mmCIF file of C-alpha atoms in Angstrom:
data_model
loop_
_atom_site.group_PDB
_atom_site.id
_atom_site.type_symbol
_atom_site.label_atom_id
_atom_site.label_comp_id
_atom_site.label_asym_id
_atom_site.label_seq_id
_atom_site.Cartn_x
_atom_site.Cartn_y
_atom_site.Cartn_z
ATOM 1 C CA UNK A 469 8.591 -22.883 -4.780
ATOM 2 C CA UNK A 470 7.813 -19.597 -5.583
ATOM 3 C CA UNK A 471 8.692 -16.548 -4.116
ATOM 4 C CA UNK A 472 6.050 -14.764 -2.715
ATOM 5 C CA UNK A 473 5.768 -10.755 -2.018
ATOM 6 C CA UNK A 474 4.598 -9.769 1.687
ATOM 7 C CA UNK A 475 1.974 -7.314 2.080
ATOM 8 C CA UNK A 476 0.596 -5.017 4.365
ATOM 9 C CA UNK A 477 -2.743 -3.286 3.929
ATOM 10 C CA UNK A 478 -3.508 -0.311 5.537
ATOM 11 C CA UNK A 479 -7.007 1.201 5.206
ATOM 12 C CA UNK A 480 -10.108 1.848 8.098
ATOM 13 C CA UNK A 481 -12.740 0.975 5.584
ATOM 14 C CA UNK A 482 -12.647 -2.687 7.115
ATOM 15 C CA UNK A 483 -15.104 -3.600 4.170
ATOM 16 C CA UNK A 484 -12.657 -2.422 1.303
ATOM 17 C CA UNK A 485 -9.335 -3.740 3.031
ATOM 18 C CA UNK A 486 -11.380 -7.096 3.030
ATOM 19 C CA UNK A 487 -12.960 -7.097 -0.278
ATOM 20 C CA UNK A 488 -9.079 -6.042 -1.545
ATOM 21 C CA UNK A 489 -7.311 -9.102 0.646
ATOM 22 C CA UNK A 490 -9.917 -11.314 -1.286
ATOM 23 C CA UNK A 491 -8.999 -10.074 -4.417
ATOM 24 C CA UNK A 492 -5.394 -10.076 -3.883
ATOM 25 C CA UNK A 493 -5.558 -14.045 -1.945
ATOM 26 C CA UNK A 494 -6.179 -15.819 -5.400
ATOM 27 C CA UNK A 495 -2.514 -14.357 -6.769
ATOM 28 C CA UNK A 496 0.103 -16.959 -5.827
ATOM 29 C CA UNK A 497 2.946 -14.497 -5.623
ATOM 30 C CA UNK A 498 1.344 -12.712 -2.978
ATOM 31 C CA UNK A 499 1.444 -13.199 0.603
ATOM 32 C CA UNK A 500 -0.792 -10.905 3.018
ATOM 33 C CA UNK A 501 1.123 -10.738 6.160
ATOM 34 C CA UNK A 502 -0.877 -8.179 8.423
ATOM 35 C CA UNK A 503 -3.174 -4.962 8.102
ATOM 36 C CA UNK A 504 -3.768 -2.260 9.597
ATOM 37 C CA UNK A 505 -6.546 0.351 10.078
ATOM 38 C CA UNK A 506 -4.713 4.065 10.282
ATOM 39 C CA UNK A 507 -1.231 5.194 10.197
ATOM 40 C CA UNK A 508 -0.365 4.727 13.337
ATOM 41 C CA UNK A 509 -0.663 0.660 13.588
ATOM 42 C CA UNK A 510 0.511 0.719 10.119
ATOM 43 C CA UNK A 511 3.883 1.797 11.244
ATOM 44 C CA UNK A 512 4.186 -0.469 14.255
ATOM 45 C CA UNK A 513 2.947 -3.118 12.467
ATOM 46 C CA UNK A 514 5.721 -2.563 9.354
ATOM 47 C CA UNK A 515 8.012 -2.662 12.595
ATOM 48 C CA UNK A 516 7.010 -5.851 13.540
ATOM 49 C CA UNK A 517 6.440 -7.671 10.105
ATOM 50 C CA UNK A 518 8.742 -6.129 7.485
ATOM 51 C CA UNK A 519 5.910 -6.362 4.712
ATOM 52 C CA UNK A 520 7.218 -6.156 0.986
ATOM 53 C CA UNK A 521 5.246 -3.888 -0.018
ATOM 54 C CA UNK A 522 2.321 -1.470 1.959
ATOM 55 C CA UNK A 523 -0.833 -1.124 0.314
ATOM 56 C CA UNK A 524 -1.632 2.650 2.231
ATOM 57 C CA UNK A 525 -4.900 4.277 2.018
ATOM 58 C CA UNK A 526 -4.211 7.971 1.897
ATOM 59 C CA UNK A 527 -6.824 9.426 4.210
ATOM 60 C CA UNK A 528 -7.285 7.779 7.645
ATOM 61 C CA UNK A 529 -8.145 8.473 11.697
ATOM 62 C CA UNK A 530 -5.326 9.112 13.913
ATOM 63 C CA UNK A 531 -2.558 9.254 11.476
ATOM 64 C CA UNK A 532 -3.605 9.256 7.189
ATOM 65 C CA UNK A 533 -0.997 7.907 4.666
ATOM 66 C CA UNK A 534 1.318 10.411 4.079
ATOM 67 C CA UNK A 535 2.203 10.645 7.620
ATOM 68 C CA UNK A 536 2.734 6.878 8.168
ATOM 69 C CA UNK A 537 4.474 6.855 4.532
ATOM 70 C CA UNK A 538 6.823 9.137 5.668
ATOM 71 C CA UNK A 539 7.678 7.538 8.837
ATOM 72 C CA UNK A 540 7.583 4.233 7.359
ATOM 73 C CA UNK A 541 10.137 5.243 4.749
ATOM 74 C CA UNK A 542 12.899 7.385 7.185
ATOM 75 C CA UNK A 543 12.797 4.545 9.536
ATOM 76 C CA UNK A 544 12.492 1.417 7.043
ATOM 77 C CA UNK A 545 13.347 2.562 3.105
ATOM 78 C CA UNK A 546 13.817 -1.057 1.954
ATOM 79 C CA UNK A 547 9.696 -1.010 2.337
ATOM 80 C CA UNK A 548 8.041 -0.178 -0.843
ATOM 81 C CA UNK A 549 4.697 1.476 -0.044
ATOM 82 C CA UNK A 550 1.725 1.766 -2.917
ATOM 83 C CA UNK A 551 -1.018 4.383 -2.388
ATOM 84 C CA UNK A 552 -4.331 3.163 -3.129
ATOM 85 C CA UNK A 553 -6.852 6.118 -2.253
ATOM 86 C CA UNK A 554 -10.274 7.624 -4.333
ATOM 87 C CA UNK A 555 -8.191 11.446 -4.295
ATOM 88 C CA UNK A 556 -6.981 12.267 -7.511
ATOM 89 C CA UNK A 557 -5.421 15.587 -6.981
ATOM 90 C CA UNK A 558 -2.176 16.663 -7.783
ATOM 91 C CA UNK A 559 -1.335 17.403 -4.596
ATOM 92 C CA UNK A 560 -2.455 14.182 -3.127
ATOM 93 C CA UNK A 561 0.220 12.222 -5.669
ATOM 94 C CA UNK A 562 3.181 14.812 -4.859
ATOM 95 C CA UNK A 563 2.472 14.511 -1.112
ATOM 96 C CA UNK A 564 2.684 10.875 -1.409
ATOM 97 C CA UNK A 565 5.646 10.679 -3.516
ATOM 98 C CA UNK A 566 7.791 13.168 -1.595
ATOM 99 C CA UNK A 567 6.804 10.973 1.551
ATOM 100 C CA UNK A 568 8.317 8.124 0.154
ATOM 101 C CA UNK A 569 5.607 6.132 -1.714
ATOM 102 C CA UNK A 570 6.668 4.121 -4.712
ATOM 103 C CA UNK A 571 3.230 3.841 -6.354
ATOM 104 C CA UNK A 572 0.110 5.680 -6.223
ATOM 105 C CA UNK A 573 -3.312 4.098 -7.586
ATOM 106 C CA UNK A 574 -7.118 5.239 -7.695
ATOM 107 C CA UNK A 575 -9.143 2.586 -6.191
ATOM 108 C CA UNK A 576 -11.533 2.270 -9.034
ATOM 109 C CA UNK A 577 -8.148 0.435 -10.681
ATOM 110 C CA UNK A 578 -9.038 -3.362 -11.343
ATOM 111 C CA UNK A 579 -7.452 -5.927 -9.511
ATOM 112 C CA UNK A 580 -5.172 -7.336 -12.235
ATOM 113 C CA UNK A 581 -3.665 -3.606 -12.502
ATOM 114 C CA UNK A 582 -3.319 -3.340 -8.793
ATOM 115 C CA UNK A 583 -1.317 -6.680 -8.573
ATOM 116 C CA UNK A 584 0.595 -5.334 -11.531
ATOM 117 C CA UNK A 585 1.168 -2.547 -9.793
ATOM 118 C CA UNK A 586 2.637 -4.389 -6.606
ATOM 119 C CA UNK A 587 5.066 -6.491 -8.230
ATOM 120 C CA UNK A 588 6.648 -3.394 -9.668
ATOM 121 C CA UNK A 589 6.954 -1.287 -6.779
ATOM 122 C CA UNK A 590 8.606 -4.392 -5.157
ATOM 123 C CA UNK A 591 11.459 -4.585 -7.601
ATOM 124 C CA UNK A 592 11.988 -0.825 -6.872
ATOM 125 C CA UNK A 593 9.711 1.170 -9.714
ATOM 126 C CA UNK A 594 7.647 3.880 -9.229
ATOM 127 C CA UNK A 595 4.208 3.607 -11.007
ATOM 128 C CA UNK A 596 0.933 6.276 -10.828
ATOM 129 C CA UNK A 597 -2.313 5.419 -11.834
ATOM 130 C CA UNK A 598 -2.944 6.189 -16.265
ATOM 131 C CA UNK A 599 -6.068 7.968 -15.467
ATOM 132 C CA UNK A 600 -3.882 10.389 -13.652
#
């Protein structure tokens, strides 16, 4: 039996979190245990759950990624939370990794680098997109 990672994805582009879930649901390591459409649900949902790893869009409605990363990480550290967001500024990525997140990847990244990507933020590394 293998051991399988949980994950959470968070992002309000319903189309993209879906197209992503079907990308990730061929990968036998990988469980998808909930989702979540802005920060807010993210980090009730993480609550309720206790995902792996977060898959967290940056900018959202209500509550954007760095918020919820924050929260998410001062209230539950052992969750390892992976940006995955079209902003490639500087200040995005040092936002992101002072709030807590583990991993930050460009959206344009294919899925094999993505699930890559996952696996080592789950055993604790820290990982940022090459093209950045």
């Amino acid at each position: 039996m293998v051991e399988r990672t949980k994950i959470m994805l968070v992002d309000d582009n319903v189309p993209f979190r879906w197209g992503l879930m079907e990308a990730l649901s061929g990968e036998e390591t990988l469980e998808i245990v909930e989702e979540a459409s802005d920060g807010n649900e993210a980090v009730d949902k993480a609550r309720a759950v206790k995902p792996d790893v977060i898959i967290m869009d940056l900018q959202m409605p209500n509550c954007n990624g760095i918020e919820a990363t924050g929260r998410i990480h001062r209230e539950m550290s052992n969750i390892n939370i992976l940006m995955l967001t079209i902003s490639d500024g500087d200040t995005d990525l040092l936002s992101a990794l002072q709030a807590g997140a583990r991993g930050y990847l460009l959206k344009n990244e294919k899925p094999e680098m993505i699930i890559q990507a996952i696996h080592y933020v789950a055993r604790g590394g820290i990982i940022v997109s090459p093209s950045m």
